[in-house]
XYZ file of C-alpha atoms in Angstrom:
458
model
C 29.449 1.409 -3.636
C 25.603 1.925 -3.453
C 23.938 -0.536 -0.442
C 20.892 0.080 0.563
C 19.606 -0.725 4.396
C 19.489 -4.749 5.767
C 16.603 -6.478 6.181
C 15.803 -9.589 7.485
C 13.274 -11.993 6.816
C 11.542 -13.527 9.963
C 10.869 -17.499 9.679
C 9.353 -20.009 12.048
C 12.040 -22.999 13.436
C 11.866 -26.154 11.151
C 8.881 -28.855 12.161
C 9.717 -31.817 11.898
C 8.124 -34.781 10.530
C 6.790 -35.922 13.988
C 5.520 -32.527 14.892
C 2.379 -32.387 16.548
C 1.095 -29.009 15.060
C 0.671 -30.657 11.737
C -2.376 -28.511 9.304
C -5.393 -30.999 9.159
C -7.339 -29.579 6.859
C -8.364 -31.386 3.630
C -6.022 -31.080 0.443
C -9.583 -30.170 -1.859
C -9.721 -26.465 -0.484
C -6.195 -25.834 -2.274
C -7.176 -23.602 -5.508
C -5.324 -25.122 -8.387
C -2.440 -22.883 -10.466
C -5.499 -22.730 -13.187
C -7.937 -21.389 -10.890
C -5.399 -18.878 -9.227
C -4.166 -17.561 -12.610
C -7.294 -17.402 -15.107
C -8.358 -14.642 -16.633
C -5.469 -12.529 -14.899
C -3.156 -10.260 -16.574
C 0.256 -11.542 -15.884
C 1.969 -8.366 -18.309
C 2.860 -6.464 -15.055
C 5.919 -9.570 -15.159
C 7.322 -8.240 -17.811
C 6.882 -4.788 -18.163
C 9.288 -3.246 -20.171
C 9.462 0.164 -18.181
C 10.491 -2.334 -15.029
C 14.034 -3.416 -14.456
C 14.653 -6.844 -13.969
C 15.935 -5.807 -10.597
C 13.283 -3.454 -9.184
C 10.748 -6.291 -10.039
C 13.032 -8.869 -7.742
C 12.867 -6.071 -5.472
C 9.443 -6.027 -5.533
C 9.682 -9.739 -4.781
C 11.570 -9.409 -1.772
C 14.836 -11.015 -4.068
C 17.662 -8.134 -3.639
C 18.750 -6.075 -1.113
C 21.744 -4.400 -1.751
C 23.828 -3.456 -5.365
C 26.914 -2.434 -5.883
C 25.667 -0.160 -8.532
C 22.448 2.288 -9.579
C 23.722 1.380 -12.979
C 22.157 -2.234 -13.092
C 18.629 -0.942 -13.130
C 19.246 0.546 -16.220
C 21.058 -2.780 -17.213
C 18.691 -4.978 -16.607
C 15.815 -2.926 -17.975
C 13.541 -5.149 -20.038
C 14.574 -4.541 -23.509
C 18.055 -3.728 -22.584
C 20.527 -5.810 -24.557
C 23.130 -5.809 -21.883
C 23.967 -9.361 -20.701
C 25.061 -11.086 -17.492
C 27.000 -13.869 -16.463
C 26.588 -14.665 -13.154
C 27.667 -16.982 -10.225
C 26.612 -17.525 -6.482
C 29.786 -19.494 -4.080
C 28.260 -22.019 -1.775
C 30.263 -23.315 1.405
C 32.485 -26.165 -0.032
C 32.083 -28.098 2.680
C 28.650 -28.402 3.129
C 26.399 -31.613 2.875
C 23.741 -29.925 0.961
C 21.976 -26.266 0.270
C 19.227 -25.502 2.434
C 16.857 -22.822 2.067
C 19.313 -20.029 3.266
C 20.930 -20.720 -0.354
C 17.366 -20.530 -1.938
C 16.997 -16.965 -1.937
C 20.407 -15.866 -4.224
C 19.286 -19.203 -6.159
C 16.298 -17.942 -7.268
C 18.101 -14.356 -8.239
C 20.042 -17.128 -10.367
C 16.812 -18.468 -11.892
C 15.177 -14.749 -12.787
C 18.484 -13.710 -14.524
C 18.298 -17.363 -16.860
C 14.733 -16.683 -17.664
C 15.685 -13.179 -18.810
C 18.831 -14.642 -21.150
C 21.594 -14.764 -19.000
C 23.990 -17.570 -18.705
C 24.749 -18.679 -14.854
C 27.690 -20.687 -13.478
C 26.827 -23.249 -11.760
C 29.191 -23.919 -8.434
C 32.392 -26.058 -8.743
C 31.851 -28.442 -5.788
C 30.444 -31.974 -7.194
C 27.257 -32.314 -4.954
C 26.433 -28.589 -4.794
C 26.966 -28.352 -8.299
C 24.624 -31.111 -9.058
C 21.979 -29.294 -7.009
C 22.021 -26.099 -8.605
C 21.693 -27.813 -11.730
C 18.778 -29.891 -11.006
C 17.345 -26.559 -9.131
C 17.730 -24.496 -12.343
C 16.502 -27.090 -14.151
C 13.169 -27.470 -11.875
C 12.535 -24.191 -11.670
C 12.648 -23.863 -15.728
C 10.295 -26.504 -16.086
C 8.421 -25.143 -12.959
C 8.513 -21.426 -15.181
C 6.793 -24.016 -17.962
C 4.458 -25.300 -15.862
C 3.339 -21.879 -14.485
C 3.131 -20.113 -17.854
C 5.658 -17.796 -16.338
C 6.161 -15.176 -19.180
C 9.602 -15.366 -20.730
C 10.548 -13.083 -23.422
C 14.104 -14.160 -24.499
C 15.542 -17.161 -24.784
C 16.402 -18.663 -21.647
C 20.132 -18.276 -20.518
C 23.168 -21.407 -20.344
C 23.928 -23.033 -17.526
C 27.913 -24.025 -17.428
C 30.348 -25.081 -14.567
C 34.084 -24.362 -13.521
C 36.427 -25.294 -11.021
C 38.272 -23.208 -9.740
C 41.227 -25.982 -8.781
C 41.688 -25.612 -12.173
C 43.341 -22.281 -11.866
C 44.733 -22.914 -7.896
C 46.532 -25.944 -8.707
C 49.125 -24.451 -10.268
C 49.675 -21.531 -8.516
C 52.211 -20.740 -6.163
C 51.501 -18.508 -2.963
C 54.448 -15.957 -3.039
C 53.972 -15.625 -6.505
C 49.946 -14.921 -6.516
C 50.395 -12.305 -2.938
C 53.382 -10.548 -5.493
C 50.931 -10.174 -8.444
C 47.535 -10.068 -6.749
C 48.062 -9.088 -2.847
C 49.361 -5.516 -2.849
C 45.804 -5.043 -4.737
C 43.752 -5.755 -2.037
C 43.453 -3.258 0.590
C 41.526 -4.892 3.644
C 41.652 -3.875 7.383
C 40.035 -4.753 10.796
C 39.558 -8.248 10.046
C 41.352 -11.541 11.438
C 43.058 -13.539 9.084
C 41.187 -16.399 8.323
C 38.778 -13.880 7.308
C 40.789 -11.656 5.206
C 42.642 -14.588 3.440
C 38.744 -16.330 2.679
C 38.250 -12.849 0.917
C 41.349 -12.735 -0.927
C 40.620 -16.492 -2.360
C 37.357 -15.835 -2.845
C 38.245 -12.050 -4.719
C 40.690 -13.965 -6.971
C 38.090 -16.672 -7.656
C 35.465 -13.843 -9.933
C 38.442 -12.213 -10.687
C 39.182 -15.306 -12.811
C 35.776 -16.146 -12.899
C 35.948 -12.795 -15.064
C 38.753 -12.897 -16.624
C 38.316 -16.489 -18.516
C 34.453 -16.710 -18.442
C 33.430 -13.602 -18.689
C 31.631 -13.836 -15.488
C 30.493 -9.798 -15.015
C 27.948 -10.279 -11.693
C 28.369 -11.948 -8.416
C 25.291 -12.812 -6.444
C 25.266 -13.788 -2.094
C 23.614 -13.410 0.993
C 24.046 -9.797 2.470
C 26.786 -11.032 4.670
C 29.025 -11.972 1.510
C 28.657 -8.044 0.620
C 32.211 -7.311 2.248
C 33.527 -10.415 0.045
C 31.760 -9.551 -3.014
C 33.060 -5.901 -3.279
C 36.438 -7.379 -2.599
C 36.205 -9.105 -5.637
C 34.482 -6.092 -7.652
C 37.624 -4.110 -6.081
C 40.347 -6.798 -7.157
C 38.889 -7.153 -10.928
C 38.554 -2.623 -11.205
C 42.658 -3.264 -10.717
C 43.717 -4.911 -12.364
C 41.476 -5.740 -15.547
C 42.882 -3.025 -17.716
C 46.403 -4.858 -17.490
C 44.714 -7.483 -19.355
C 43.020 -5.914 -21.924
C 39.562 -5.974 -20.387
C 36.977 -3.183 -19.949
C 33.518 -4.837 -18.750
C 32.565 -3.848 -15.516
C 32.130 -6.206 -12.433
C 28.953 -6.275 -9.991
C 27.125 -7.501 -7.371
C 24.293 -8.074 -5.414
C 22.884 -9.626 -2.456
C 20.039 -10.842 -0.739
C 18.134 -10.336 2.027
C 19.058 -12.587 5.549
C 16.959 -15.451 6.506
C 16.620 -15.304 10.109
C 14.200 -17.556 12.644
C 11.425 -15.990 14.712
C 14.001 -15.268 17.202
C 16.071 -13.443 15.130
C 18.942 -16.105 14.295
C 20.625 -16.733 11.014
C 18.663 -19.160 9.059
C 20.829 -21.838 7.873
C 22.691 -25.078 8.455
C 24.620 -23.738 11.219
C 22.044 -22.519 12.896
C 20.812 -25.970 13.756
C 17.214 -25.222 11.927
C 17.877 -25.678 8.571
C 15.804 -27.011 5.848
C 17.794 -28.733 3.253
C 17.623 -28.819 -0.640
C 18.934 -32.349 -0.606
C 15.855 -34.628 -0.846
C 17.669 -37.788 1.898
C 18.150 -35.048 4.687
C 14.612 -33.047 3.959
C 12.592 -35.159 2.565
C 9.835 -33.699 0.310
C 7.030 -34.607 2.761
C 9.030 -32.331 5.388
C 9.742 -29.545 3.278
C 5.737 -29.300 2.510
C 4.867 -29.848 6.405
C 7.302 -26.746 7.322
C 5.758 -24.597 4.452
C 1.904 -25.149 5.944
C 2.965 -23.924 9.241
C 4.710 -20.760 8.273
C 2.840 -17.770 10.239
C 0.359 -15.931 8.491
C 2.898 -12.485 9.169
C 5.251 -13.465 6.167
C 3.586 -16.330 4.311
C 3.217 -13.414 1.508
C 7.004 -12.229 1.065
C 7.751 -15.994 0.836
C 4.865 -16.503 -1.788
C 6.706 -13.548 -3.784
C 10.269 -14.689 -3.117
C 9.948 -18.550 -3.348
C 7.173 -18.921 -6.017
C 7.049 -17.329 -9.720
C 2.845 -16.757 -8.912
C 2.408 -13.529 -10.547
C 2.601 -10.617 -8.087
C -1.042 -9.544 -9.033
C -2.569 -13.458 -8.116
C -0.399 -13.371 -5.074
C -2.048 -9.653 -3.705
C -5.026 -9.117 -5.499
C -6.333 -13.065 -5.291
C -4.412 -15.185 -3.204
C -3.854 -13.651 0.158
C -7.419 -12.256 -0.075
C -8.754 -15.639 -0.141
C -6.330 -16.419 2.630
C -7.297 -13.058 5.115
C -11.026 -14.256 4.463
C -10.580 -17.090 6.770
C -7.152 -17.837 7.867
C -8.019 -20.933 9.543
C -8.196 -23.163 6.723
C -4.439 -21.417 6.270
C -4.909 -21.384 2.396
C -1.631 -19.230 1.477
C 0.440 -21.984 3.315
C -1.006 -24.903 1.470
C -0.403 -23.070 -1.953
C 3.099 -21.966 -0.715
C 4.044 -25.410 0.435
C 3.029 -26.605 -3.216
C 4.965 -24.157 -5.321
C 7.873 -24.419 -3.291
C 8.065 -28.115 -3.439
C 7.249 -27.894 -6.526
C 10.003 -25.758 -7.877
C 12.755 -27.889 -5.394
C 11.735 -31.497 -6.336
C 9.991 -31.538 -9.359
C 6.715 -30.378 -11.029
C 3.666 -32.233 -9.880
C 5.254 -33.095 -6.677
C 3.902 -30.762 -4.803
C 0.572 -32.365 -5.135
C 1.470 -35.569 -3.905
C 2.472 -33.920 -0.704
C -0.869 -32.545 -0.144
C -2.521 -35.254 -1.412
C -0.436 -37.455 1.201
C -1.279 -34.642 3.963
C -5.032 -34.793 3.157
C -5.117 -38.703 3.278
C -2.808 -39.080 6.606
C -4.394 -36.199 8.548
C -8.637 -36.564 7.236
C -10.763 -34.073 8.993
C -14.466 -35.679 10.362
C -16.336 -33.431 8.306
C -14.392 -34.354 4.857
C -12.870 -37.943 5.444
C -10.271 -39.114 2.702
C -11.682 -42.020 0.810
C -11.173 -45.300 2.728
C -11.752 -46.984 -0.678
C -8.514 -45.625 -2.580
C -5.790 -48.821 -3.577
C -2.763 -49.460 -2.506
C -1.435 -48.794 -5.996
C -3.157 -45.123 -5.911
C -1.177 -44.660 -2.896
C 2.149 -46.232 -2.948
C 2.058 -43.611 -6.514
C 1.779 -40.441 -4.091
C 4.208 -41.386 -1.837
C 6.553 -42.766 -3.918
C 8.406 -39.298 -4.091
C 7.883 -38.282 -0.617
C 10.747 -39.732 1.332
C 8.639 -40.970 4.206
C 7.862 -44.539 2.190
C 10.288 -47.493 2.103
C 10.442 -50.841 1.170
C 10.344 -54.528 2.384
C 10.628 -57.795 1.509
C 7.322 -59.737 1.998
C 7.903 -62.491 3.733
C 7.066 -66.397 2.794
C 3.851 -67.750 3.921
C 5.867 -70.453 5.937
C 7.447 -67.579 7.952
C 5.885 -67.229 11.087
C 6.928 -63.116 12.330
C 5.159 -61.682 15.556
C 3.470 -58.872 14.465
C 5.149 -56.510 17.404
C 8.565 -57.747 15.410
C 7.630 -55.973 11.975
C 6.630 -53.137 13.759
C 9.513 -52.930 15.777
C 11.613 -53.197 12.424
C 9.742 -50.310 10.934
C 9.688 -47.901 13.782
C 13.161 -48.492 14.660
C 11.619 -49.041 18.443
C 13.303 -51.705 20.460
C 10.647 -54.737 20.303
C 10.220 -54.364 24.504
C 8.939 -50.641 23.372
C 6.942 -51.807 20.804
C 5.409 -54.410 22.832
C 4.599 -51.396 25.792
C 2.889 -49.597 22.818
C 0.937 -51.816 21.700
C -0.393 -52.572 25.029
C -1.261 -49.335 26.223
C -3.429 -49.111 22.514
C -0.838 -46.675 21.248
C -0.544 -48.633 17.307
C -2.920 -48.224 14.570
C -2.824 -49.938 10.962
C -4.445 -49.872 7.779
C -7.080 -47.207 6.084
C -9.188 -47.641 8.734
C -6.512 -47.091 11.555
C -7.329 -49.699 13.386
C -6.338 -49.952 17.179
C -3.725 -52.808 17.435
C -5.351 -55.341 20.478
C -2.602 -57.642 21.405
C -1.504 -57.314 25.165
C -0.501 -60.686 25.036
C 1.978 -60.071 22.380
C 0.597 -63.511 20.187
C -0.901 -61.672 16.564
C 1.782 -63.108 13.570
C 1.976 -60.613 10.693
C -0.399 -61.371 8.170
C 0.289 -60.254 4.447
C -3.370 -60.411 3.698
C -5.167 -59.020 6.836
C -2.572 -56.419 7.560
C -1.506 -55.071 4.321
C -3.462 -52.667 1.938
C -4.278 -55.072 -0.713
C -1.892 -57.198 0.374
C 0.839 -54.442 -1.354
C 1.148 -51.210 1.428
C 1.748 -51.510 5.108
C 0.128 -48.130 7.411
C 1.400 -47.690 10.990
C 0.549 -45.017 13.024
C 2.416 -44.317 16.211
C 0.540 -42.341 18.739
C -1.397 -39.354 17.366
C 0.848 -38.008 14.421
C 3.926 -40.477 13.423
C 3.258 -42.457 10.195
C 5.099 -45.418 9.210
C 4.671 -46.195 5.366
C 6.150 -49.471 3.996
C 5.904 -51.377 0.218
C 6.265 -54.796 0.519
C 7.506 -56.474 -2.743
């Protein structure tokens, strides 16, 4: 089987929330989508001499096939159609952006007509649904040409075919098919399970193309192997393929993923939105354009002929990153959101020369950041209850109320629009809905130089 040679994409170690290197500049100098695109010819997207695979190519998508054949395939006007799947670890808590990369292979083939599978595990599942449904709308949004109708979505379980099988009966049938050798066993049995699974996958679904990181290849071609078998004992003819991805790996070379201890994760409650657009700003200016190409659907031309231009022209302002953390937020969590992020960036980190607007509401705000994951709610108290100020704060920050106290006295608290320097060594101020709340609706903390603390009171 054709494979072409690895290659790795370098990425910088997840930032958190409280990271210190957080991009100041103001959210105005992002070009909008409009002002990127206008007046550009977007045809090269869909150029009928192009296979749908050299152009993913071309966007740093695929790295290895199983096959020469699928470039003919998947030319343009070919009529040939896919159904494909990507496996996700079954016992993960969410996706992270390790998974993003065969996701979006997913999303190119449904925009083209073909129908995807979405995976069988509950909460995985439900993420690559609401991802392929984003990144339609996202498409939408971006006027992202599509020339056939776009492709079904569907889900399986595959306990519905391993319930009732039995093991001696399945190694008799399926086993003496599968020739594999210098591997342990845990491995080799994953890759029989995982063979049988698009061998079914296949065989009831009509599932033709399997899609993973370049470490599934070995996996993968088990499967292809497993299904050239035994599929004319069944009456079927189609052929089986594959392809993978390129690796995500950190600066330092490691695997980019969950176990990897980096990760940035699909699942809004363990990345919030707010994070995912902070890591995106401070990617390095050495690959911010394969991850424009690879995690956006900005056409090629606006990303090489406008976009990174712009960007070379004064790096500083880091303009690539900013439109990079939009899209991809954008495409994860929903269109639109994107834009709250940087407007939430621009308003907690104002430079001197272009200060936010210190007369915006509370209802303005609490709008932006209600998708962010970095804003929660409280009860507002009764006037009658009398709560040391150094108490709510302590409550928000999840500081001990001794710490919060130390804090405050060495003039390490700010609150409000104005960040205002908390002066209470004495520990005596009593929280006060109407002096210390944004019209008397949004509560601001800042902890030091960087950590925000935003809380609705209702």
């Amino acid at each position: 089987m054709l494979r072409t040679q690895t290659r790795t994409i370098p990425l910088l170690r997840l930032i958190r929330y409280n990271s210190t290197t957080v991009v100041r500049d103001p959210v105005t100098i992002i070009p909008t989508v409009y002002e990127l695109t206008q007046d550009k010819d977007v045809t090269p997207e869909t150029d009928p001499d192009t296979s749908l695979l050299e152009y993913l190519q071309s966007r740093h998508l695929v790295e290895s096939l199983t096959d020469d054949n699928l470039y003919k395939l998947t030319k343009r006007d070919s009529d040939y159609k896919f159904k494909l799947y990507c496996g996700a670890d079954p016992t993960a808590e969410s996706l992270h952006l390790g998974n993003l990369l065969p996701l979006m292979v997913l999303l190119h083939f449904r925009m083209c007509g073909n129908d995807v599978v979405e995976d069988n595990v509950s909460k995985i599942q439900n993420q690559i649904s609401t991802f392929l449904s984003n990144g339609i709308e996202y498409a939408k949004s971006r006027q992202f040409p599509m020339t056939q109708p776009i492709g079904e979505k569907f889900s399986v379980n595959n306990a519905s075919w391993w319930d009732g099988i039995k093991m001696l009966e399945f190694l008799a049938t399926y086993g003496r098919h599968i020739r594999l050798g210098g591997i342990g066993y845990n491995e080799f049995t994953y890759q029989i399970l995982q063979a049988y699974d698009f061998w079914h996958l296949y065989k009831d679904h009509g599932v033709n193309m399997q899609v993973g990181g370049n470490d599934q290849w070995g996996n993968i071609t088990a499967g292809i192997d497993l299904i050239s078998r035994v599929k004319k004992s069944f009456g079927k003819e189609k052929e089986a393929f594959g392809v993978t991805v390129p690796l995500l790996t950190t600066a330092s070379g490691e695997k980019f993923g969950k176990s990897a201890g980096n990760a940035v994760f699909i699942d809004s409650k363990m990345t919030t939105p707010y994070q995912m657009y902070q890591y995106f700003i401070n990617v390095p200016d050495d690959i911010v354009g394969t991850l424009l190409k690879a995690f956006t659907l900005l056409p090629l031309n606006v990303i090489e002929g406008e976009l990174l231009p712009k960007h070379t022209s004064d790096p500083g302002l880091r303009i690539a990153q900013r439109v990079l953390a939009r899209e991809v937020v954008d495409l994860i969590h929903g269109v639109g959101v994107g834009d709250e992020m940087a407007y939430i960036t621009g308003f907690l980190f104002p430079t001197p020369d272009q200060p936010f607007n210190d007369n915006v509401s509370a209802d303005k705000l609490i709008e932006n950041f209600k998708r962010s994951g970095i804003m929660f709610e409280r009860t507002k108290p009764s006037p009658e209850e009398e709560i040391k100020l150094s108490s709510v704060l302590a409550d928000i920050t999840g500081k001990s109320k001794s710490e919060m106290k130390r804090l405050i006295k060495a003039g390490g608290v700010y609150l409000g629009l104005d960040r205002n320097q908390i002066e209470d060594p004495d520990d005596v101020i009593l929280f006060d809905v109407d002096h210390h709340l944004i019209d008397g609706k949004l509560l601001l903390v800042r902890v030091g130089k960087q950590n925000y603390y935003v809380v609705e009171y209702k």
